[in-house]
Amino acid sequence: MKILVTNDDGIYSPGLSCLAKCAAEYGEVIVMAPDVEQSSMGQAITSAKPITYKTSPIHFEGMKAFRVSGTPADCVALGTHLFEDIDLVLSGINIGSNLGNSAWHSGTLSAARQAVLFGIRGIALSVSVGEDEPDFDALEPYVKAALQETVKEHEMELLNINFPRHPQGDIVWTCQSIRHYDGKVIQQQDPMGRDHYWFTVFPIEEVEEGTDRWAVKNGKTSITPMILDLTNNRIWENKTGNKI
Ligand code: MN
């Protein structure tokens, strides 16, 4: 199996090293990650200028590894262009959860989605953060368990996996929590007294049972199967008389 590993936190992220190491159990791993952090870039591609890549400044044991002057989606495009027969794209492990509506903003999940657009399976992995940085050595067995559950499931094109800060071992299959949106614009002032604005995210306390948010809040690893089709089937069926 040939696996492309990428992320949106950039080539230096310890989450990327952890994922690449865990992925190596399944075959050849090629690491291709942004040279700087690209969090919240969604599925943006660099279309107005060229992208380039260089050998990674940090060593990935036994793997080819590169940093790319582009977005997570660019990394997937370039990686699948340069290296033939990629079977799977793994993206992460993002430092910070990607739950509910953050699927729209997440560069981590978007890299996996970009793989699916190319006809390759994509799995995104993220871990919740508290006040301190995640302990990826402690997380490793849970990452391995989640990969064990998913890597060989060939009908699952796109998966969004989220680990709680301190996993307890349960893995649950969830749906995306979309009832509440956590994005908010906050007005503040710079040192010169001028107004500026942060578009930021506030934790949502309310959770619906069975959702990704609920799972992670309860210490479980969440796996959400996803699809690319955004069609509103109810309206489509109404307007056309067709049935899914
Ligand atoms: Mn990120």
PDB file of C-alpha atoms and ligand atoms in Angstrom:
ATOM      1  CA  MET A   1       0.000   0.000   0.000  1.00  0.00           C
ATOM      2  CA  LYS A   2       1.242   3.485  -0.887  1.00  0.00           C
ATOM      3  CA  ILE A   3       0.138   6.221   1.507  1.00  0.00           C
ATOM      4  CA  LEU A   4       0.487   9.987   1.178  1.00  0.00           C
ATOM      5  CA  VAL A   5       0.552  11.733   4.553  1.00  0.00           C
ATOM      6  CA  THR A   6      -0.165  15.445   4.811  1.00  0.00           C
ATOM      7  CA  ASN A   7      -1.621  17.990   7.248  1.00  0.00           C
ATOM      8  CA  ASP A   8      -2.486  21.644   7.633  1.00  0.00           C
ATOM      9  CA  ASP A   9      -0.306  22.398  10.661  1.00  0.00           C
ATOM     10  CA  GLY A  10       2.817  22.216   8.539  1.00  0.00           C
ATOM     11  CA  ILE A  11       5.869  19.990   8.132  1.00  0.00           C
ATOM     12  CA  TYR A  12       7.179  20.595  11.692  1.00  0.00           C
ATOM     13  CA  SER A  13       4.033  19.426  13.477  1.00  0.00           C
ATOM     14  CA  PRO A  14       4.544  16.507  15.898  1.00  0.00           C
ATOM     15  CA  GLY A  15       1.086  15.306  14.823  1.00  0.00           C
ATOM     16  CA  LEU A  16       2.398  14.751  11.296  1.00  0.00           C
ATOM     17  CA  SER A  17       5.352  12.656  12.522  1.00  0.00           C
ATOM     18  CA  CYS A  18       3.047  10.568  14.721  1.00  0.00           C
ATOM     19  CA  LEU A  19       0.661   9.867  11.830  1.00  0.00           C
ATOM     20  CA  ALA A  20       3.459   9.050   9.375  1.00  0.00           C
ATOM     21  CA  LYS A  21       4.982   6.611  11.876  1.00  0.00           C
ATOM     22  CA  CYS A  22       1.641   4.862  12.482  1.00  0.00           C
ATOM     23  CA  ALA A  23       0.884   4.778   8.733  1.00  0.00           C
ATOM     24  CA  ALA A  24       4.206   3.058   7.983  1.00  0.00           C
ATOM     25  CA  GLU A  25       2.764  -0.199   9.364  1.00  0.00           C
ATOM     26  CA  TYR A  26       0.595  -0.373   6.245  1.00  0.00           C
ATOM     27  CA  GLY A  27       3.208   0.162   3.536  1.00  0.00           C
ATOM     28  CA  GLU A  28       5.237   2.869   1.853  1.00  0.00           C
ATOM     29  CA  VAL A  29       4.658   6.366   3.246  1.00  0.00           C
ATOM     30  CA  ILE A  30       5.381   9.628   1.443  1.00  0.00           C
ATOM     31  CA  VAL A  31       5.085  12.810   3.501  1.00  0.00           C
ATOM     32  CA  MET A  32       4.108  15.986   1.695  1.00  0.00           C
ATOM     33  CA  ALA A  33       3.058  18.823   3.965  1.00  0.00           C
ATOM     34  CA  PRO A  34       2.802  22.622   3.814  1.00  0.00           C
ATOM     35  CA  ASP A  35       5.993  24.528   4.637  1.00  0.00           C
ATOM     36  CA  VAL A  36       4.043  26.852   6.958  1.00  0.00           C
ATOM     37  CA  GLU A  37       0.863  26.419   8.935  1.00  0.00           C
ATOM     38  CA  GLN A  38      -2.235  26.359   6.751  1.00  0.00           C
ATOM     39  CA  SER A  39      -4.944  25.775   9.353  1.00  0.00           C
ATOM     40  CA  SER A  40      -8.463  26.923   8.450  1.00  0.00           C
ATOM     41  CA  MET A  41      -7.530  27.194   4.769  1.00  0.00           C
ATOM     42  CA  GLY A  42     -10.323  24.800   3.892  1.00  0.00           C
ATOM     43  CA  GLN A  43      -9.912  23.321   0.433  1.00  0.00           C
ATOM     44  CA  ALA A  44      -8.212  26.348  -1.091  1.00  0.00           C
ATOM     45  CA  ILE A  45      -5.821  25.703  -3.952  1.00  0.00           C
ATOM     46  CA  THR A  46      -3.016  27.964  -5.127  1.00  0.00           C
ATOM     47  CA  SER A  47      -4.206  28.919  -8.575  1.00  0.00           C
ATOM     48  CA  ALA A  48      -2.648  32.332  -9.287  1.00  0.00           C
ATOM     49  CA  LYS A  49       0.992  31.320  -8.789  1.00  0.00           C
ATOM     50  CA  PRO A  50       3.106  28.168  -9.050  1.00  0.00           C
ATOM     51  CA  ILE A  51       3.806  25.810  -6.178  1.00  0.00           C
ATOM     52  CA  THR A  52       7.202  24.317  -5.389  1.00  0.00           C
ATOM     53  CA  TYR A  53       8.506  21.644  -3.049  1.00  0.00           C
ATOM     54  CA  LYS A  54      11.743  20.869  -1.242  1.00  0.00           C
ATOM     55  CA  THR A  55      13.053  17.998   0.837  1.00  0.00           C
ATOM     56  CA  SER A  56      11.771  18.158   4.401  1.00  0.00           C
ATOM     57  CA  PRO A  57      14.109  19.896   6.852  1.00  0.00           C
ATOM     58  CA  ILE A  58      13.176  17.327   9.463  1.00  0.00           C
ATOM     59  CA  HIS A  59      13.828  13.638   9.124  1.00  0.00           C
ATOM     60  CA  PHE A  60      11.072  11.077   8.746  1.00  0.00           C
ATOM     61  CA  GLU A  61      12.594   7.651   9.394  1.00  0.00           C
ATOM     62  CA  GLY A  62      12.578   5.538   6.233  1.00  0.00           C
ATOM     63  CA  MET A  63      10.276   7.857   4.264  1.00  0.00           C
ATOM     64  CA  LYS A  64      10.444  10.383   1.487  1.00  0.00           C
ATOM     65  CA  ALA A  65       9.312  13.690   2.987  1.00  0.00           C
ATOM     66  CA  PHE A  66       8.782  17.114   1.445  1.00  0.00           C
ATOM     67  CA  ARG A  67       7.583  20.595   2.321  1.00  0.00           C
ATOM     68  CA  VAL A  68       5.346  22.338  -0.160  1.00  0.00           C
ATOM     69  CA  SER A  69       4.785  26.054  -0.739  1.00  0.00           C
ATOM     70  CA  GLY A  70       1.046  25.624  -0.798  1.00  0.00           C
ATOM     71  CA  THR A  71      -2.154  24.579   0.894  1.00  0.00           C
ATOM     72  CA  PRO A  72      -3.110  21.108   2.144  1.00  0.00           C
ATOM     73  CA  ALA A  73      -5.135  20.578  -1.051  1.00  0.00           C
ATOM     74  CA  ASP A  74      -2.059  21.592  -3.093  1.00  0.00           C
ATOM     75  CA  CYS A  75       0.003  18.989  -1.204  1.00  0.00           C
ATOM     76  CA  VAL A  76      -2.456  16.262  -2.173  1.00  0.00           C
ATOM     77  CA  ALA A  77      -2.548  17.435  -5.793  1.00  0.00           C
ATOM     78  CA  LEU A  78       1.247  17.603  -6.060  1.00  0.00           C
ATOM     79  CA  GLY A  79       1.839  14.380  -4.141  1.00  0.00           C
ATOM     80  CA  THR A  80      -0.542  12.363  -6.298  1.00  0.00           C
ATOM     81  CA  HIS A  81       0.959  13.956  -9.416  1.00  0.00           C
ATOM     82  CA  LEU A  82       4.578  13.187  -8.495  1.00  0.00           C
ATOM     83  CA  PHE A  83       4.005   9.741  -7.013  1.00  0.00           C
ATOM     84  CA  GLU A  84       1.910   7.232  -8.897  1.00  0.00           C
ATOM     85  CA  ASP A  85      -0.534   4.746  -7.433  1.00  0.00           C
ATOM     86  CA  ILE A  86      -1.245   6.418  -4.119  1.00  0.00           C
ATOM     87  CA  ASP A  87      -3.860   4.212  -2.439  1.00  0.00           C
ATOM     88  CA  LEU A  88      -4.724   6.403   0.507  1.00  0.00           C
ATOM     89  CA  VAL A  89      -4.244   9.955   1.774  1.00  0.00           C
ATOM     90  CA  LEU A  90      -4.001  10.465   5.530  1.00  0.00           C
ATOM     91  CA  SER A  91      -4.226  14.022   6.861  1.00  0.00           C
ATOM     92  CA  GLY A  92      -3.248  15.120  10.370  1.00  0.00           C
ATOM     93  CA  ILE A  93      -2.967  14.555  13.135  1.00  0.00           C
ATOM     94  CA  ASN A  94      -4.339  18.052  13.523  1.00  0.00           C
ATOM     95  CA  ILE A  95      -3.604  19.819  16.792  1.00  0.00           C
ATOM     96  CA  GLY A  96      -7.198  20.772  17.549  1.00  0.00           C
ATOM     97  CA  SER A  97     -10.446  18.961  16.907  1.00  0.00           C
ATOM     98  CA  ASN A  98     -12.355  19.167  13.635  1.00  0.00           C
ATOM     99  CA  LEU A  99     -15.916  18.580  14.728  1.00  0.00           C
ATOM    100  CA  GLY A 100     -19.291  19.596  13.353  1.00  0.00           C
ATOM    101  CA  ASN A 101     -19.273  22.661  11.151  1.00  0.00           C
ATOM    102  CA  SER A 102     -15.505  23.027  11.298  1.00  0.00           C
ATOM    103  CA  ALA A 103     -15.533  20.557   8.413  1.00  0.00           C
ATOM    104  CA  TRP A 104     -16.114  23.585   6.197  1.00  0.00           C
ATOM    105  CA  HIS A 105     -13.012  25.404   7.390  1.00  0.00           C
ATOM    106  CA  SER A 106     -10.627  22.590   8.210  1.00  0.00           C
ATOM    107  CA  GLY A 107      -7.541  22.252   6.034  1.00  0.00           C
ATOM    108  CA  THR A 108      -6.993  18.828   7.588  1.00  0.00           C
ATOM    109  CA  LEU A 109     -10.320  17.438   6.440  1.00  0.00           C
ATOM    110  CA  SER A 110     -10.075  19.305   3.137  1.00  0.00           C
ATOM    111  CA  ALA A 111      -6.871  17.474   2.252  1.00  0.00           C
ATOM    112  CA  ALA A 112      -8.723  14.190   2.699  1.00  0.00           C
ATOM    113  CA  ARG A 113     -11.597  15.559   0.622  1.00  0.00           C
ATOM    114  CA  GLN A 114      -9.173  16.631  -2.091  1.00  0.00           C
ATOM    115  CA  ALA A 115      -7.948  13.035  -2.252  1.00  0.00           C
ATOM    116  CA  VAL A 116     -11.515  11.815  -2.806  1.00  0.00           C
ATOM    117  CA  LEU A 117     -11.911  14.302  -5.678  1.00  0.00           C
ATOM    118  CA  PHE A 118      -8.912  12.583  -7.272  1.00  0.00           C
ATOM    119  CA  GLY A 119     -10.540   9.190  -6.762  1.00  0.00           C
ATOM    120  CA  ILE A 120      -8.346   8.230  -3.794  1.00  0.00           C
ATOM    121  CA  ARG A 121      -9.549   7.449  -0.288  1.00  0.00           C
ATOM    122  CA  GLY A 122      -8.987  10.139   2.319  1.00  0.00           C
ATOM    123  CA  ILE A 123      -8.915   9.973   6.107  1.00  0.00           C
ATOM    124  CA  ALA A 124      -8.548  13.064   8.317  1.00  0.00           C
ATOM    125  CA  LEU A 125      -7.367  12.757  11.918  1.00  0.00           C
ATOM    126  CA  SER A 126      -7.490  15.412  14.624  1.00  0.00           C
ATOM    127  CA  VAL A 127      -7.030  15.579  18.387  1.00  0.00           C
ATOM    128  CA  SER A 128      -8.689  17.923  20.858  1.00  0.00           C
ATOM    129  CA  VAL A 129      -6.402  20.246  22.760  1.00  0.00           C
ATOM    130  CA  GLY A 130      -6.625  21.514  26.291  1.00  0.00           C
ATOM    131  CA  GLU A 131      -4.319  24.061  27.852  1.00  0.00           C
ATOM    132  CA  ASP A 132      -1.271  21.988  26.979  1.00  0.00           C
ATOM    133  CA  GLU A 133      -0.016  20.480  23.732  1.00  0.00           C
ATOM    134  CA  PRO A 134      -1.219  16.967  22.883  1.00  0.00           C
ATOM    135  CA  ASP A 135       0.993  14.079  23.997  1.00  0.00           C
ATOM    136  CA  PHE A 136       1.416  12.179  20.735  1.00  0.00           C
ATOM    137  CA  ASP A 137       3.335   9.306  22.343  1.00  0.00           C
ATOM    138  CA  ALA A 138       0.357   8.694  24.607  1.00  0.00           C
ATOM    139  CA  LEU A 139      -2.040   9.087  21.663  1.00  0.00           C
ATOM    140  CA  GLU A 140      -0.192   6.652  19.403  1.00  0.00           C
ATOM    141  CA  PRO A 141      -2.008   3.439  20.445  1.00  0.00           C
ATOM    142  CA  TYR A 142      -5.353   5.146  19.830  1.00  0.00           C
ATOM    143  CA  VAL A 143      -4.209   6.333  16.409  1.00  0.00           C
ATOM    144  CA  LYS A 144      -3.126   2.797  15.582  1.00  0.00           C
ATOM    145  CA  ALA A 145      -6.496   1.445  16.743  1.00  0.00           C
ATOM    146  CA  ALA A 146      -8.377   3.973  14.600  1.00  0.00           C
ATOM    147  CA  LEU A 147      -6.250   3.142  11.549  1.00  0.00           C
ATOM    148  CA  GLN A 148      -6.765  -0.572  12.177  1.00  0.00           C
ATOM    149  CA  GLU A 149     -10.513   0.061  12.074  1.00  0.00           C
ATOM    150  CA  THR A 150     -10.455   2.077   8.844  1.00  0.00           C
ATOM    151  CA  VAL A 151      -7.393   1.740   6.597  1.00  0.00           C
ATOM    152  CA  LYS A 152      -8.476  -1.504   4.972  1.00  0.00           C
ATOM    153  CA  GLU A 153     -12.189  -0.621   4.701  1.00  0.00           C
ATOM    154  CA  HIS A 154     -12.115   0.144   1.013  1.00  0.00           C
ATOM    155  CA  GLU A 155     -15.728   1.253   0.605  1.00  0.00           C
ATOM    156  CA  MET A 156     -15.163   4.120   3.046  1.00  0.00           C
ATOM    157  CA  GLU A 157     -14.006   6.929   0.812  1.00  0.00           C
ATOM    158  CA  LEU A 158     -13.901   9.820   3.235  1.00  0.00           C
ATOM    159  CA  LEU A 159     -13.582   9.640   7.013  1.00  0.00           C
ATOM    160  CA  ASN A 160     -13.213  12.285   9.675  1.00  0.00           C
ATOM    161  CA  ILE A 161     -11.575  10.889  12.819  1.00  0.00           C
ATOM    162  CA  ASN A 162     -11.352  12.903  16.043  1.00  0.00           C
ATOM    163  CA  PHE A 163      -9.575  11.865  19.232  1.00  0.00           C
ATOM    164  CA  PRO A 164     -10.442  13.317  22.634  1.00  0.00           C
ATOM    165  CA  ARG A 165      -7.627  14.921  24.610  1.00  0.00           C
ATOM    166  CA  HIS A 166      -7.473  11.824  26.835  1.00  0.00           C
ATOM    167  CA  PRO A 167      -8.988   8.877  24.954  1.00  0.00           C
ATOM    168  CA  GLN A 168     -10.456   6.031  26.972  1.00  0.00           C
ATOM    169  CA  GLY A 169     -10.304   3.473  24.195  1.00  0.00           C
ATOM    170  CA  ASP A 170     -13.851   3.393  22.802  1.00  0.00           C
ATOM    171  CA  ILE A 171     -14.274   4.018  19.089  1.00  0.00           C
ATOM    172  CA  VAL A 172     -17.736   5.138  17.968  1.00  0.00           C
ATOM    173  CA  TRP A 173     -19.186   5.791  14.530  1.00  0.00           C
ATOM    174  CA  THR A 174     -20.825   9.190  14.569  1.00  0.00           C
ATOM    175  CA  CYS A 175     -22.699  11.711  12.469  1.00  0.00           C
ATOM    176  CA  GLN A 176     -21.600  15.291  11.981  1.00  0.00           C
ATOM    177  CA  SER A 177     -22.952  17.750  14.537  1.00  0.00           C
ATOM    178  CA  ILE A 178     -24.212  20.717  12.525  1.00  0.00           C
ATOM    179  CA  ARG A 179     -27.011  22.183  14.653  1.00  0.00           C
ATOM    180  CA  HIS A 180     -24.798  24.781  16.301  1.00  0.00           C
ATOM    181  CA  TYR A 181     -22.106  26.924  14.751  1.00  0.00           C
ATOM    182  CA  ASP A 182     -19.084  27.873  16.830  1.00  0.00           C
ATOM    183  CA  GLY A 183     -17.649  30.661  14.674  1.00  0.00           C
ATOM    184  CA  LYS A 184     -17.930  34.185  16.024  1.00  0.00           C
ATOM    185  CA  VAL A 185     -16.449  37.604  15.229  1.00  0.00           C
ATOM    186  CA  ILE A 186     -14.932  39.368  18.226  1.00  0.00           C
ATOM    187  CA  GLN A 187     -14.138  43.080  18.131  1.00  0.00           C
ATOM    188  CA  GLN A 188     -11.015  44.225  19.937  1.00  0.00           C
ATOM    189  CA  GLN A 189      -8.576  47.101  19.776  1.00  0.00           C
ATOM    190  CA  ASP A 190      -4.933  47.174  18.745  1.00  0.00           C
ATOM    191  CA  PRO A 191      -2.320  49.020  20.889  1.00  0.00           C
ATOM    192  CA  MET A 192      -3.076  52.196  18.902  1.00  0.00           C
ATOM    193  CA  GLY A 193      -6.743  52.062  19.856  1.00  0.00           C
ATOM    194  CA  ARG A 194      -7.916  51.045  16.417  1.00  0.00           C
ATOM    195  CA  ASP A 195     -10.665  48.444  16.091  1.00  0.00           C
ATOM    196  CA  HIS A 196      -9.812  45.048  14.732  1.00  0.00           C
ATOM    197  CA  TYR A 197     -11.725  41.812  14.472  1.00  0.00           C
ATOM    198  CA  TRP A 198     -11.015  38.143  15.141  1.00  0.00           C
ATOM    199  CA  PHE A 199     -13.108  35.515  13.387  1.00  0.00           C
ATOM    200  CA  THR A 200     -12.660  32.808  15.961  1.00  0.00           C
ATOM    201  CA  VAL A 201     -14.238  29.708  17.407  1.00  0.00           C
ATOM    202  CA  PHE A 202     -15.882  29.295  20.801  1.00  0.00           C
ATOM    203  CA  PRO A 203     -16.448  25.880  22.353  1.00  0.00           C
ATOM    204  CA  ILE A 204     -20.015  24.641  22.058  1.00  0.00           C
ATOM    205  CA  GLU A 205     -21.304  23.058  25.265  1.00  0.00           C
ATOM    206  CA  GLU A 206     -24.513  21.608  23.890  1.00  0.00           C
ATOM    207  CA  VAL A 207     -24.033  18.251  22.191  1.00  0.00           C
ATOM    208  CA  GLU A 208     -26.478  15.880  20.540  1.00  0.00           C
ATOM    209  CA  GLU A 209     -25.987  12.203  21.335  1.00  0.00           C
ATOM    210  CA  GLY A 210     -24.457  10.196  18.519  1.00  0.00           C
ATOM    211  CA  THR A 211     -22.631  13.127  16.975  1.00  0.00           C
ATOM    212  CA  ASP A 212     -18.896  13.659  16.587  1.00  0.00           C
ATOM    213  CA  ARG A 213     -18.975  16.406  19.204  1.00  0.00           C
ATOM    214  CA  TRP A 214     -20.786  14.171  21.700  1.00  0.00           C
ATOM    215  CA  ALA A 215     -18.292  11.324  21.223  1.00  0.00           C
ATOM    216  CA  VAL A 216     -15.205  13.432  21.807  1.00  0.00           C
ATOM    217  CA  LYS A 217     -16.772  15.192  24.799  1.00  0.00           C
ATOM    218  CA  ASN A 218     -17.328  11.741  26.321  1.00  0.00           C
ATOM    219  CA  GLY A 219     -13.751  10.564  25.852  1.00  0.00           C
ATOM    220  CA  LYS A 220     -14.457   8.416  22.782  1.00  0.00           C
ATOM    221  CA  THR A 221     -12.679   8.336  19.438  1.00  0.00           C
ATOM    222  CA  SER A 222     -15.146   9.572  16.824  1.00  0.00           C
ATOM    223  CA  ILE A 223     -15.207   8.309  13.241  1.00  0.00           C
ATOM    224  CA  THR A 224     -17.610  10.121  10.919  1.00  0.00           C
ATOM    225  CA  PRO A 225     -18.154   8.687   7.436  1.00  0.00           C
ATOM    226  CA  MET A 226     -18.628  11.525   4.937  1.00  0.00           C
ATOM    227  CA  ILE A 227     -19.605  12.093   1.319  1.00  0.00           C
ATOM    228  CA  LEU A 228     -18.896  14.854  -1.190  1.00  0.00           C
ATOM    229  CA  ASP A 229     -22.436  15.194  -2.530  1.00  0.00           C
ATOM    230  CA  LEU A 230     -24.013  18.395  -1.183  1.00  0.00           C
ATOM    231  CA  THR A 231     -27.305  17.997  -3.046  1.00  0.00           C
ATOM    232  CA  ASN A 232     -30.399  18.776  -1.000  1.00  0.00           C
ATOM    233  CA  ASN A 233     -32.162  15.507  -1.766  1.00  0.00           C
ATOM    234  CA  ARG A 234     -35.516  16.573  -0.307  1.00  0.00           C
ATOM    235  CA  ILE A 235     -35.797  19.550  -2.661  1.00  0.00           C
ATOM    236  CA  TRP A 236     -34.316  17.636  -5.558  1.00  0.00           C
ATOM    237  CA  GLU A 237     -36.876  14.845  -5.110  1.00  0.00           C
ATOM    238  CA  ASN A 238     -39.698  17.406  -4.825  1.00  0.00           C
ATOM    239  CA  LYS A 239     -38.699  19.265  -7.956  1.00  0.00           C
ATOM    240  CA  THR A 240     -37.907  16.281 -10.159  1.00  0.00           C
ATOM    241  CA  GLY A 241     -40.204  13.534  -8.855  1.00  0.00           C
ATOM    242  CA  ASN A 242     -37.143  11.297  -8.730  1.00  0.00           C
ATOM    243  CA  LYS A 243     -36.186   9.233  -5.708  1.00  0.00           C
ATOM    244  CA  ILE A 244     -32.712   8.609  -4.383  1.00  0.00           C
TER     245      ILE A 244
HETATM  246 MN    MN B   1      -4.413  22.745  11.844  1.00  0.00          MN
END
